[in-house]
mmCIF file of C-alpha atoms and ligand atoms in Angstrom:
data_model
loop_
_atom_site.group_PDB
_atom_site.id
_atom_site.type_symbol
_atom_site.label_atom_id
_atom_site.label_comp_id
_atom_site.label_asym_id
_atom_site.label_seq_id
_atom_site.Cartn_x
_atom_site.Cartn_y
_atom_site.Cartn_z
ATOM 1 C CA UNK D 7 -41.373 34.390 13.285
ATOM 2 C CA UNK D 8 -43.943 32.838 11.002
ATOM 3 C CA UNK D 9 -44.594 29.119 11.080
ATOM 4 C CA UNK D 10 -43.054 28.704 7.650
ATOM 5 C CA UNK D 11 -39.809 30.511 8.537
ATOM 6 C CA UNK D 12 -39.586 28.589 11.787
ATOM 7 C CA UNK D 13 -40.064 25.310 9.915
ATOM 8 C CA UNK D 14 -37.338 26.171 7.383
ATOM 9 C CA UNK D 15 -35.094 27.324 10.178
ATOM 10 C CA UNK D 16 -35.448 24.134 12.233
ATOM 11 C CA UNK D 17 -35.056 21.940 9.152
ATOM 12 C CA UNK D 18 -31.831 23.711 8.299
ATOM 13 C CA UNK D 19 -30.609 23.365 11.896
ATOM 14 C CA UNK D 20 -31.381 19.659 11.765
ATOM 15 C CA UNK D 21 -29.500 19.278 8.494
ATOM 16 C CA UNK D 22 -26.524 21.161 9.888
ATOM 17 C CA UNK D 23 -26.602 18.982 12.969
ATOM 18 C CA UNK D 24 -26.599 15.816 10.838
ATOM 19 C CA UNK D 25 -23.768 17.145 8.673
ATOM 20 C CA UNK D 26 -21.856 18.142 11.767
ATOM 21 C CA UNK D 27 -22.263 14.750 13.381
ATOM 22 C CA UNK D 28 -20.972 12.872 10.327
ATOM 23 C CA UNK D 29 -18.170 15.217 9.348
ATOM 24 C CA UNK D 30 -16.896 15.869 12.861
ATOM 25 C CA UNK D 31 -16.402 12.353 14.126
ATOM 26 C CA UNK D 32 -14.163 12.901 17.098
ATOM 27 C CA UNK D 33 -11.098 10.757 16.628
ATOM 28 C CA UNK D 34 -8.935 10.149 19.579
ATOM 29 C CA UNK D 35 -5.242 10.787 19.202
ATOM 30 C CA UNK D 36 -2.995 7.943 20.235
ATOM 31 C CA UNK D 37 0.233 8.704 22.103
ATOM 32 C CA UNK D 38 3.521 6.981 21.155
ATOM 33 C CA UNK D 39 6.916 7.139 22.892
ATOM 34 C CA UNK D 40 8.609 8.779 19.942
ATOM 35 C CA UNK D 41 7.092 11.823 18.299
ATOM 36 C CA UNK D 42 7.533 12.065 14.530
ATOM 37 C CA UNK D 43 6.913 15.367 12.780
ATOM 38 C CA UNK D 44 4.300 14.616 10.108
ATOM 39 C CA UNK D 45 3.578 18.227 9.150
ATOM 40 C CA UNK D 46 3.610 18.932 5.405
ATOM 41 C CA UNK D 47 7.042 19.097 3.751
ATOM 42 C CA UNK D 48 8.050 20.368 0.354
ATOM 43 C CA UNK D 49 8.477 17.755 -2.341
ATOM 44 C CA UNK D 50 10.438 17.777 -5.568
ATOM 45 C CA UNK D 51 8.121 17.108 -8.528
ATOM 46 C CA UNK D 52 9.910 15.335 -11.359
ATOM 47 C CA UNK D 53 9.672 17.087 -14.691
ATOM 48 C CA UNK D 54 7.612 14.963 -17.080
ATOM 49 C CA UNK D 55 9.469 14.744 -20.385
ATOM 50 C CA UNK D 56 10.935 12.670 -23.211
ATOM 51 C CA UNK D 57 14.694 12.287 -23.492
ATOM 52 C CA UNK D 58 15.724 11.739 -27.117
ATOM 53 C CA UNK D 59 19.310 11.057 -28.196
ATOM 54 C CA UNK D 60 19.003 11.699 -31.895
ATOM 55 C CA UNK D 61 22.538 10.715 -32.895
ATOM 56 C CA UNK D 62 22.025 7.153 -31.614
ATOM 57 C CA UNK D 63 18.226 6.937 -32.037
ATOM 58 C CA UNK D 64 17.431 6.165 -28.382
ATOM 59 C CA UNK D 65 14.406 7.489 -26.450
ATOM 60 C CA UNK D 66 13.524 7.484 -22.755
ATOM 61 C CA UNK D 67 10.330 8.831 -21.187
ATOM 62 C CA UNK D 68 8.689 9.350 -17.832
ATOM 63 C CA UNK D 69 5.408 10.559 -19.317
ATOM 64 C CA UNK D 70 3.078 8.056 -17.671
ATOM 65 C CA UNK D 71 1.477 7.553 -14.269
ATOM 66 C CA UNK D 72 3.730 5.975 -11.653
ATOM 67 C CA UNK D 73 6.967 6.823 -13.468
ATOM 68 C CA UNK D 74 10.210 7.970 -11.828
ATOM 69 C CA UNK D 75 13.057 9.224 -13.964
ATOM 70 C CA UNK D 76 14.655 12.581 -13.283
ATOM 71 C CA UNK D 77 17.322 12.759 -15.959
ATOM 72 C CA UNK D 78 19.194 10.698 -18.557
ATOM 73 C CA UNK D 79 22.815 11.277 -19.553
ATOM 74 C CA UNK D 80 24.428 9.629 -22.563
ATOM 75 C CA UNK D 81 27.858 8.284 -21.571
ATOM 76 C CA UNK D 82 28.707 6.880 -24.995
ATOM 77 C CA UNK D 83 26.819 5.442 -27.987
ATOM 78 C CA UNK D 84 25.421 2.524 -25.997
ATOM 79 C CA UNK D 85 25.705 3.456 -22.305
ATOM 80 C CA UNK D 86 23.094 5.691 -20.656
ATOM 81 C CA UNK D 87 22.966 6.898 -17.069
ATOM 82 C CA UNK D 88 19.463 7.199 -15.611
ATOM 83 C CA UNK D 89 19.346 9.602 -12.681
ATOM 84 C CA UNK D 90 16.753 8.958 -10.005
ATOM 85 C CA UNK D 91 15.901 11.329 -7.159
ATOM 86 C CA UNK D 92 13.645 10.942 -4.129
ATOM 87 C CA UNK D 93 10.589 13.162 -3.619
ATOM 88 C CA UNK D 94 12.263 14.779 -0.600
ATOM 89 C CA UNK D 95 14.788 13.947 2.101
ATOM 90 C CA UNK D 96 15.320 12.556 4.675
ATOM 91 C CA UNK D 97 13.829 9.336 3.352
ATOM 92 C CA UNK D 98 14.229 5.570 3.685
ATOM 93 C CA UNK D 99 16.561 4.011 1.173
ATOM 94 C CA UNK D 100 14.008 2.624 -1.269
ATOM 95 C CA UNK D 101 15.018 4.166 -4.620
ATOM 96 C CA UNK D 102 12.084 3.572 -6.915
ATOM 97 C CA UNK D 103 12.428 4.001 -10.664
ATOM 98 C CA UNK D 104 10.099 3.438 -13.631
ATOM 99 C CA UNK D 105 10.663 4.561 -17.214
ATOM 100 C CA UNK D 106 10.123 3.514 -20.810
ATOM 101 C CA UNK D 107 12.928 3.148 -23.313
ATOM 102 C CA UNK D 108 12.963 2.400 -27.056
ATOM 103 C CA UNK D 109 15.129 2.768 -30.130
ATOM 104 C CA UNK D 110 14.538 3.803 -33.709
ATOM 105 C CA UNK D 111 16.052 0.426 -34.520
ATOM 106 C CA UNK D 112 16.840 -2.727 -32.599
ATOM 107 C CA UNK D 113 19.878 -1.965 -30.469
ATOM 108 C CA UNK D 114 21.730 -3.277 -27.424
ATOM 109 C CA UNK D 115 22.178 -0.688 -24.705
ATOM 110 C CA UNK D 116 23.532 -0.568 -21.152
ATOM 111 C CA UNK D 117 21.822 1.398 -18.390
ATOM 112 C CA UNK D 118 23.648 2.703 -15.312
ATOM 113 C CA UNK D 119 21.458 3.661 -12.352
ATOM 114 C CA UNK D 120 22.496 6.796 -10.502
ATOM 115 C CA UNK D 121 21.104 7.959 -7.128
ATOM 116 C CA UNK D 122 22.235 10.661 -4.697
ATOM 117 C CA UNK D 123 25.296 9.200 -2.993
ATOM 118 C CA UNK D 124 23.673 8.341 0.363
ATOM 119 C CA UNK D 125 21.311 5.861 -1.375
ATOM 120 C CA UNK D 126 22.003 2.418 -2.768
ATOM 121 C CA UNK D 127 20.233 0.480 -5.479
ATOM 122 C CA UNK D 128 17.530 -1.714 -3.923
ATOM 123 C CA UNK D 129 15.160 -3.272 -6.464
ATOM 124 C CA UNK D 130 16.101 -5.754 -9.197
ATOM 125 C CA UNK D 131 14.630 -4.357 -12.437
ATOM 126 C CA UNK D 132 11.297 -5.739 -13.650
ATOM 127 C CA UNK D 133 10.916 -5.480 -17.406
ATOM 128 C CA UNK D 134 7.612 -5.360 -19.255
ATOM 129 C CA UNK D 135 7.468 -6.089 -22.919
ATOM 130 C CA UNK D 136 4.635 -7.750 -24.860
ATOM 131 C CA UNK D 137 2.438 -7.216 -21.788
ATOM 132 C CA UNK D 138 4.523 -9.574 -19.694
ATOM 133 C CA UNK D 139 6.634 -8.729 -16.648
ATOM 134 C CA UNK D 140 9.994 -10.450 -16.301
ATOM 135 C CA UNK D 141 12.534 -10.069 -13.494
ATOM 136 C CA UNK D 142 15.960 -9.201 -14.927
ATOM 137 C CA UNK D 143 18.251 -12.186 -14.309
ATOM 138 C CA UNK D 144 21.962 -12.099 -13.545
ATOM 139 C CA UNK D 145 22.913 -12.187 -17.225
ATOM 140 C CA UNK D 146 21.197 -8.822 -17.668
ATOM 141 C CA UNK D 147 21.512 -7.118 -14.318
ATOM 142 C CA UNK D 148 24.480 -6.760 -12.000
ATOM 143 C CA UNK D 149 24.736 -4.910 -8.757
ATOM 144 C CA UNK D 150 27.831 -3.838 -6.897
ATOM 145 C CA UNK D 151 28.388 -1.279 -4.165
ATOM 146 C CA UNK D 152 29.372 1.389 -6.620
ATOM 147 C CA UNK D 153 27.299 0.611 -9.704
ATOM 148 C CA UNK D 154 24.152 -1.165 -10.854
ATOM 149 C CA UNK D 155 24.048 -2.064 -14.524
ATOM 150 C CA UNK D 156 21.221 -3.300 -16.742
ATOM 151 C CA UNK D 157 21.815 -4.653 -20.242
ATOM 152 C CA UNK D 158 18.837 -4.257 -22.513
ATOM 153 C CA UNK D 159 17.934 -5.001 -26.098
ATOM 154 C CA UNK D 160 15.605 -2.247 -27.294
ATOM 155 C CA UNK D 161 13.467 -1.841 -30.418
ATOM 156 C CA UNK D 162 10.806 0.588 -31.691
ATOM 157 C CA UNK D 163 8.181 -0.743 -29.221
ATOM 158 C CA UNK D 164 8.693 0.858 -25.772
ATOM 159 C CA UNK D 165 10.075 -1.400 -23.036
ATOM 160 C CA UNK D 166 8.987 -0.523 -19.519
ATOM 161 C CA UNK D 167 11.693 -0.838 -16.859
ATOM 162 C CA UNK D 168 10.517 -0.529 -13.263
ATOM 163 C CA UNK D 169 11.749 -1.228 -9.726
ATOM 164 C CA UNK D 170 8.582 -3.244 -9.154
ATOM 165 C CA UNK D 171 5.655 -4.128 -11.376
ATOM 166 C CA UNK D 172 3.570 -0.998 -11.885
ATOM 167 C CA UNK D 173 0.223 -1.176 -10.125
ATOM 168 C CA UNK D 174 -1.012 2.386 -10.155
ATOM 169 C CA UNK D 175 -4.428 3.850 -9.271
ATOM 170 C CA UNK D 176 -6.173 2.626 -12.392
ATOM 171 C CA UNK D 177 -4.870 -0.926 -12.184
ATOM 172 C CA UNK D 178 -5.719 -1.240 -8.466
ATOM 173 C CA UNK D 179 -9.300 -0.096 -8.966
ATOM 174 C CA UNK D 180 -9.877 -2.113 -12.114
ATOM 175 C CA UNK D 181 -8.791 -5.186 -10.106
ATOM 176 C CA UNK D 182 -11.146 -4.200 -7.261
ATOM 177 C CA UNK D 183 -14.051 -3.565 -9.623
ATOM 178 C CA UNK D 184 -13.646 -7.012 -11.152
ATOM 179 C CA UNK D 185 -13.263 -8.633 -7.752
ATOM 180 C CA UNK D 186 -16.563 -7.325 -6.420
ATOM 181 C CA UNK D 187 -18.747 -8.160 -9.421
ATOM 182 C CA UNK D 188 -21.724 -10.188 -8.209
ATOM 183 C CA UNK D 189 -20.918 -9.485 -4.564
ATOM 184 C CA UNK D 190 -22.761 -6.189 -4.309
ATOM 185 C CA UNK D 191 -25.066 -7.639 -1.654
ATOM 186 C CA UNK D 192 -22.281 -7.640 0.919
ATOM 187 C CA UNK D 193 -19.481 -5.439 -0.450
ATOM 188 C CA UNK D 194 -19.428 -1.707 -0.962
ATOM 189 C CA UNK D 195 -16.612 0.337 -2.470
ATOM 190 C CA UNK D 196 -16.814 3.779 -0.878
ATOM 191 C CA UNK D 197 -14.948 7.056 -1.258
ATOM 192 C CA UNK D 198 -13.986 8.285 2.181
ATOM 193 C CA UNK D 199 -12.061 11.423 1.316
ATOM 194 C CA UNK D 200 -9.496 12.998 -0.962
ATOM 195 C CA UNK D 201 -5.748 13.313 -1.059
ATOM 196 C CA UNK D 202 -3.859 16.574 -1.437
ATOM 197 C CA UNK D 203 -3.911 16.144 -5.238
ATOM 198 C CA UNK D 204 -7.629 15.336 -5.215
ATOM 199 C CA UNK D 205 -7.398 11.591 -5.734
ATOM 200 C CA UNK D 206 -10.074 9.548 -3.932
ATOM 201 C CA UNK D 207 -9.224 7.499 -0.863
ATOM 202 C CA UNK D 208 -11.316 4.328 -0.985
ATOM 203 C CA UNK D 209 -12.418 1.534 1.299
ATOM 204 C CA UNK D 210 -14.025 -1.830 0.644
ATOM 205 C CA UNK D 211 -16.620 -2.386 3.315
ATOM 206 C CA UNK D 212 -17.366 -6.104 3.515
ATOM 207 C CA UNK D 213 -20.261 -7.208 5.673
ATOM 208 C CA UNK D 214 -22.759 -10.064 5.448
ATOM 209 C CA UNK D 215 -25.957 -10.018 7.501
ATOM 210 C CA UNK D 216 -26.180 -7.932 10.663
ATOM 211 C CA UNK D 217 -23.797 -5.141 11.492
ATOM 212 C CA UNK D 218 -24.520 -4.323 15.132
ATOM 213 C CA UNK D 219 -21.872 -5.424 17.647
ATOM 214 C CA UNK D 220 -19.909 -7.192 14.940
ATOM 215 C CA UNK D 221 -16.141 -7.395 15.478
ATOM 216 C CA UNK D 222 -14.119 -5.578 12.831
ATOM 217 C CA UNK D 223 -10.912 -6.459 11.004
ATOM 218 C CA UNK D 224 -8.945 -3.782 9.147
ATOM 219 C CA UNK D 225 -6.676 -4.503 6.165
ATOM 220 C CA UNK D 226 -4.293 -1.823 4.840
ATOM 221 C CA UNK D 227 -1.761 -1.674 2.032
ATOM 222 C CA UNK D 228 0.417 0.649 -0.107
ATOM 223 C CA UNK D 229 1.141 3.278 2.521
ATOM 224 C CA UNK D 230 4.559 3.059 0.874
ATOM 225 C CA UNK D 231 4.221 3.268 -2.933
ATOM 226 C CA UNK D 232 6.941 0.841 -4.138
ATOM 227 C CA UNK D 233 5.845 -1.944 -1.779
ATOM 228 C CA UNK D 234 4.037 -3.872 -4.465
ATOM 229 C CA UNK D 235 4.927 -7.355 -3.193
ATOM 230 C CA UNK D 236 2.964 -6.565 -0.011
ATOM 231 C CA UNK D 237 0.077 -5.514 -2.247
ATOM 232 C CA UNK D 238 0.286 -8.888 -4.048
ATOM 233 C CA UNK D 239 -0.177 -10.624 -0.689
ATOM 234 C CA UNK D 240 -3.104 -8.286 0.087
ATOM 235 C CA UNK D 241 -4.650 -9.228 -3.284
ATOM 236 C CA UNK D 242 -4.327 -12.957 -2.638
ATOM 237 C CA UNK D 243 -5.648 -12.504 0.918
ATOM 238 C CA UNK D 244 -8.711 -10.538 -0.165
ATOM 239 C CA UNK D 245 -9.408 -12.806 -3.129
ATOM 240 C CA UNK D 246 -9.567 -15.754 -0.736
ATOM 241 C CA UNK D 247 -12.059 -13.936 1.489
ATOM 242 C CA UNK D 248 -14.284 -13.444 -1.578
ATOM 243 C CA UNK D 249 -14.350 -17.159 -2.445
ATOM 244 C CA UNK D 250 -17.781 -18.630 -1.904
ATOM 245 C CA UNK D 251 -17.573 -21.527 0.490
ATOM 246 C CA UNK D 252 -18.649 -22.546 3.983
ATOM 247 C CA UNK D 253 -15.592 -21.037 5.645
ATOM 248 C CA UNK D 254 -16.002 -17.579 4.094
ATOM 249 C CA UNK D 255 -19.774 -17.665 4.641
ATOM 250 C CA UNK D 256 -19.423 -18.387 8.346
ATOM 251 C CA UNK D 257 -16.599 -15.938 8.719
ATOM 252 C CA UNK D 258 -18.372 -13.004 7.081
ATOM 253 C CA UNK D 259 -21.509 -13.660 9.128
ATOM 254 C CA UNK D 260 -19.391 -13.158 12.245
ATOM 255 C CA UNK D 261 -16.916 -10.449 11.184
ATOM 256 C CA UNK D 262 -16.886 -7.256 9.159
ATOM 257 C CA UNK D 263 -13.833 -6.291 7.110
ATOM 258 C CA UNK D 264 -12.721 -2.796 6.192
ATOM 259 C CA UNK D 265 -10.073 -3.126 3.472
ATOM 260 C CA UNK D 266 -8.065 -0.145 2.204
ATOM 261 C CA UNK D 267 -6.449 -1.223 -1.106
ATOM 262 C CA UNK D 268 -4.450 1.927 -1.849
ATOM 263 C CA UNK D 269 -3.503 4.080 1.117
ATOM 264 C CA UNK D 270 -1.201 6.442 -0.775
ATOM 265 C CA UNK D 271 -2.760 7.184 -4.196
ATOM 266 C CA UNK D 272 -0.710 10.360 -4.813
ATOM 267 C CA UNK D 273 2.588 8.732 -3.875
ATOM 268 C CA UNK D 274 1.856 5.802 -6.181
ATOM 269 C CA UNK D 275 0.883 8.084 -9.097
ATOM 270 C CA UNK D 276 3.956 10.274 -8.620
ATOM 271 C CA UNK D 277 6.361 7.321 -8.499
ATOM 272 C CA UNK D 278 7.435 8.233 -4.967
ATOM 273 C CA UNK D 279 10.009 6.260 -3.003
ATOM 274 C CA UNK D 280 7.970 6.400 0.213
ATOM 275 C CA UNK D 281 6.008 9.580 0.988
ATOM 276 C CA UNK D 282 2.660 11.143 0.012
ATOM 277 C CA UNK D 283 2.256 14.400 -1.944
ATOM 278 C CA UNK D 284 2.896 16.313 1.296
ATOM 279 C CA UNK D 285 6.312 14.650 1.577
ATOM 280 C CA UNK D 286 5.317 12.633 4.655
ATOM 281 C CA UNK D 287 5.727 8.953 5.565
ATOM 282 C CA UNK D 288 2.096 7.937 6.184
ATOM 283 C CA UNK D 289 3.134 5.092 8.438
ATOM 284 C CA UNK D 290 4.415 7.601 10.999
ATOM 285 C CA UNK D 291 1.167 9.571 11.161
ATOM 286 C CA UNK D 292 -0.956 7.187 13.271
ATOM 287 C CA UNK D 293 -0.783 9.424 16.319
ATOM 288 C CA UNK D 294 -2.119 12.838 15.313
ATOM 289 C CA UNK D 295 -3.444 12.149 11.780
ATOM 290 C CA UNK D 296 -2.080 15.257 10.112
ATOM 291 C CA UNK D 297 -2.239 13.746 6.620
ATOM 292 C CA UNK D 298 -5.547 13.378 4.711
ATOM 293 C CA UNK D 299 -4.970 9.689 3.914
ATOM 294 C CA UNK D 300 -4.616 8.687 7.566
ATOM 295 C CA UNK D 301 -7.118 11.213 8.924
ATOM 296 C CA UNK D 302 -9.904 9.994 6.627
ATOM 297 C CA UNK D 303 -9.076 6.344 7.234
ATOM 298 C CA UNK D 304 -9.142 6.776 11.007
ATOM 299 C CA UNK D 305 -12.362 8.802 10.799
ATOM 300 C CA UNK D 306 -14.089 6.125 8.747
ATOM 301 C CA UNK D 307 -13.002 3.274 11.024
ATOM 302 C CA UNK D 308 -14.072 5.277 14.092
ATOM 303 C CA UNK D 309 -17.453 6.102 12.553
ATOM 304 C CA UNK D 310 -18.211 2.449 11.757
ATOM 305 C CA UNK D 311 -17.120 1.316 15.219
ATOM 306 C CA UNK D 312 -19.283 3.905 16.996
ATOM 307 C CA UNK D 313 -22.327 3.503 14.795
ATOM 308 C CA UNK D 314 -22.452 -0.254 15.272
ATOM 309 C CA UNK D 315 -21.107 -0.522 18.794
ATOM 310 C CA UNK D 316 -18.396 -2.694 17.287
ATOM 311 C CA UNK D 317 -14.894 -3.478 18.414
ATOM 312 C CA UNK D 318 -11.800 -3.464 16.260
ATOM 313 C CA UNK D 319 -10.049 -6.751 17.013
ATOM 314 C CA UNK D 320 -7.393 -7.181 14.340
ATOM 315 C CA UNK D 321 -5.436 -4.991 11.937
ATOM 316 C CA UNK D 322 -3.158 -6.302 9.183
ATOM 317 C CA UNK D 323 -0.982 -3.839 7.291
ATOM 318 C CA UNK D 324 0.663 -5.245 4.118
ATOM 319 C CA UNK D 325 4.150 -3.918 3.257
ATOM 320 C CA UNK D 326 7.405 -5.005 1.597
ATOM 321 C CA UNK D 327 10.933 -5.135 2.910
ATOM 322 C CA UNK D 328 14.169 -7.053 2.240
ATOM 323 C CA UNK D 329 12.652 -10.432 3.249
ATOM 324 C CA UNK D 330 9.372 -11.985 4.433
ATOM 325 C CA UNK D 331 8.634 -11.079 8.048
ATOM 326 C CA UNK D 332 5.673 -10.545 10.373
ATOM 327 C CA UNK D 333 6.169 -7.627 12.762
ATOM 328 C CA UNK D 334 3.994 -8.209 15.803
ATOM 329 C CA UNK D 335 3.312 -6.336 19.042
ATOM 330 C CA UNK D 336 4.818 -7.686 22.234
ATOM 331 C CA UNK D 337 1.889 -7.226 24.577
ATOM 332 C CA UNK D 338 -1.390 -8.684 23.387
ATOM 333 C CA UNK D 339 -2.824 -9.668 26.790
ATOM 334 C CA UNK D 340 -5.512 -7.001 26.751
ATOM 335 C CA UNK D 341 -6.736 -7.779 23.253
ATOM 336 C CA UNK D 342 -9.820 -9.916 22.518
ATOM 337 C CA UNK D 343 -7.642 -12.498 20.753
ATOM 338 C CA UNK D 344 -4.351 -12.612 22.711
ATOM 339 C CA UNK D 345 -3.208 -15.929 21.192
ATOM 340 C CA UNK D 346 -4.176 -15.100 17.639
ATOM 341 C CA UNK D 347 -0.720 -14.667 16.135
ATOM 342 C CA UNK D 348 0.628 -17.844 17.788
ATOM 343 C CA UNK D 349 -2.213 -19.895 16.346
ATOM 344 C CA UNK D 350 -2.120 -18.096 13.024
ATOM 345 C CA UNK D 351 1.581 -18.694 12.487
ATOM 346 C CA UNK D 352 1.298 -22.361 13.562
ATOM 347 C CA UNK D 353 -1.517 -22.949 11.154
ATOM 348 C CA UNK D 354 0.278 -21.100 8.373
ATOM 349 C CA UNK D 355 3.332 -23.325 8.807
ATOM 350 C CA UNK D 356 1.198 -26.451 8.760
ATOM 351 C CA UNK D 357 -0.618 -25.318 5.604
ATOM 352 C CA UNK D 358 2.459 -24.423 3.523
ATOM 353 C CA UNK D 359 5.090 -27.139 3.061
ATOM 354 C CA UNK D 360 8.625 -26.133 4.106
ATOM 355 C CA UNK D 361 7.467 -22.728 5.251
ATOM 356 C CA UNK D 362 8.825 -21.136 8.383
ATOM 357 C CA UNK D 363 7.240 -17.994 9.765
ATOM 358 C CA UNK D 364 9.721 -15.249 10.510
ATOM 359 C CA UNK D 365 8.248 -13.221 13.383
ATOM 360 C CA UNK D 366 9.781 -10.131 14.930
ATOM 361 C CA UNK D 367 8.060 -8.873 18.009
ATOM 362 C CA UNK D 368 8.488 -5.400 19.451
ATOM 363 C CA UNK D 369 6.636 -2.504 20.996
ATOM 364 C CA UNK D 370 5.895 0.183 18.441
ATOM 365 C CA UNK D 371 7.862 3.263 19.423
ATOM 366 C CA UNK D 372 6.985 5.464 16.435
ATOM 367 C CA UNK D 373 3.381 6.127 15.275
ATOM 368 C CA UNK D 374 2.900 3.153 12.939
ATOM 369 C CA UNK D 375 -0.411 1.406 12.216
ATOM 370 C CA UNK D 376 0.611 -1.717 14.163
ATOM 371 C CA UNK D 377 0.936 0.393 17.317
ATOM 372 C CA UNK D 378 -2.273 2.305 16.591
ATOM 373 C CA UNK D 379 -4.260 -0.944 16.496
ATOM 374 C CA UNK D 380 -2.902 -1.938 19.893
ATOM 375 C CA UNK D 381 -2.648 1.363 21.775
ATOM 376 C CA UNK D 382 -5.745 2.929 20.223
ATOM 377 C CA UNK D 383 -8.063 -0.106 20.187
ATOM 378 C CA UNK D 384 -6.536 -2.946 22.184
ATOM 379 C CA UNK D 385 -6.551 -4.818 18.902
ATOM 380 C CA UNK D 386 -3.936 -7.220 17.581
ATOM 381 C CA UNK D 387 -1.819 -5.326 15.035
ATOM 382 C CA UNK D 388 0.501 -7.061 12.590
ATOM 383 C CA UNK D 389 2.689 -5.674 9.809
ATOM 384 C CA UNK D 390 2.600 -8.314 7.089
ATOM 385 C CA UNK D 391 5.879 -7.838 5.203
ATOM 386 C CA UNK D 392 6.778 -9.597 1.961
ATOM 387 C CA UNK D 393 10.325 -9.613 0.601
ATOM 388 C CA UNK D 394 11.034 -7.247 -2.310
ATOM 389 C CA UNK D 395 12.040 -10.160 -4.491
ATOM 390 C CA UNK D 396 9.823 -12.966 -3.138
ATOM 391 C CA UNK D 397 8.480 -14.734 -6.261
ATOM 392 C CA UNK D 398 4.881 -13.941 -7.170
ATOM 393 C CA UNK D 399 3.636 -17.534 -7.051
ATOM 394 C CA UNK D 400 5.081 -17.865 -3.541
ATOM 395 C CA UNK D 401 3.401 -14.638 -2.412
ATOM 396 C CA UNK D 402 0.083 -15.903 -3.729
ATOM 397 C CA UNK D 403 0.313 -19.064 -1.631
ATOM 398 C CA UNK D 404 1.302 -17.112 1.494
ATOM 399 C CA UNK D 405 -1.497 -14.551 1.051
ATOM 400 C CA UNK D 406 -4.123 -17.162 0.333
ATOM 401 C CA UNK D 407 -3.217 -19.541 3.144
ATOM 402 C CA UNK D 408 -2.889 -16.628 5.580
ATOM 403 C CA UNK D 409 -6.497 -15.650 4.814
ATOM 404 C CA UNK D 410 -7.762 -19.225 5.200
ATOM 405 C CA UNK D 411 -5.887 -19.690 8.473
ATOM 406 C CA UNK D 412 -7.217 -16.391 9.852
ATOM 407 C CA UNK D 413 -10.813 -17.234 8.903
ATOM 408 C CA UNK D 414 -10.490 -20.703 10.343
ATOM 409 C CA UNK D 415 -9.143 -19.507 13.699
ATOM 410 C CA UNK D 416 -11.542 -16.581 14.083
ATOM 411 C CA UNK D 417 -14.596 -18.584 13.021
ATOM 412 C CA UNK D 418 -14.041 -20.856 16.019
ATOM 413 C CA UNK D 419 -13.810 -17.959 18.498
HETATM 414 ZN ZN1 ZN O 7 6.416 -0.180 4.246
#
């Protein structure tokens, strides 16, 4: 073999070796007591279309990102039944809907929500008109076991009706891009992989100064698409970390944050109730990582930990449920910060007047992120749940004070 060929050959081998070492990060699987099948399932794609009732001049549409509306039936001249289906079953009862409605003329209409019979209405409608979101009050919306009814005054400008405010891919990343302006020295927005439908999975890597041996905190949100109130808390939390003051300066010198602002981009874009485009609940995949969203997230975290000889010490996963609650792990003795949640909750209560932390502690039986933090990394794992209908200004206070309290406690460690 000539020198030249040998040189090319070894260079190529070296390149392959480098590629291999970055793409084949070995991620360790984490065992849980209960196995959940997270293999791909078939999903039902909603048909994107306009529904026009010519005789009464009323239009509905689902032709926008994040919508969910499977069919509309006219009951009489002013009552319309909107039919909403999940992406696949079995699924948690979190019927998400989002559609636009308008009339050729101003008109009062009544909307009946219809789901498959095993599911009940969950979310109070949020209505966007003139660029402003309003929660439907009891004069407009009523909910009983058998029927949920929304009264609406429509006009030629489309009114958006949605289970929660719509914060789809574009709105999440335009918020992120604004947030990180001027902070390029210590924040990087990186693509770490792609979803089934080719949407990017992104991470914000936040690190001031050195990176070797630096403890790492992971923030996650939107594994479940409709859980927007949890995302609001995540926004307030992250915004506080980006404030420039002594507390954040000290904190970011000591800790690195990996923040994942949109864990389920396909599910969010498709208006899903809970699953990704493979019909799987991502927050049951933290054992074997069969879904691209979790696999790429775990790979990235593992790569950063190994490269920097760092330890993951805390993971916060922002969700929504019926009320505000912190789900914690029972056994934190082996973690680096075993008393963290006790101190965090105490400080949170002292910072927010008339606020009482609702903590539910349990061992994670199914493969959820909270259990993965503990069993996989001996890290404190907390599911930060905000109520579906907790007011936005309240969420902002909780998210903000939670970030300050965390930084304060960890800066003293
Ligand atoms: Zn959730």
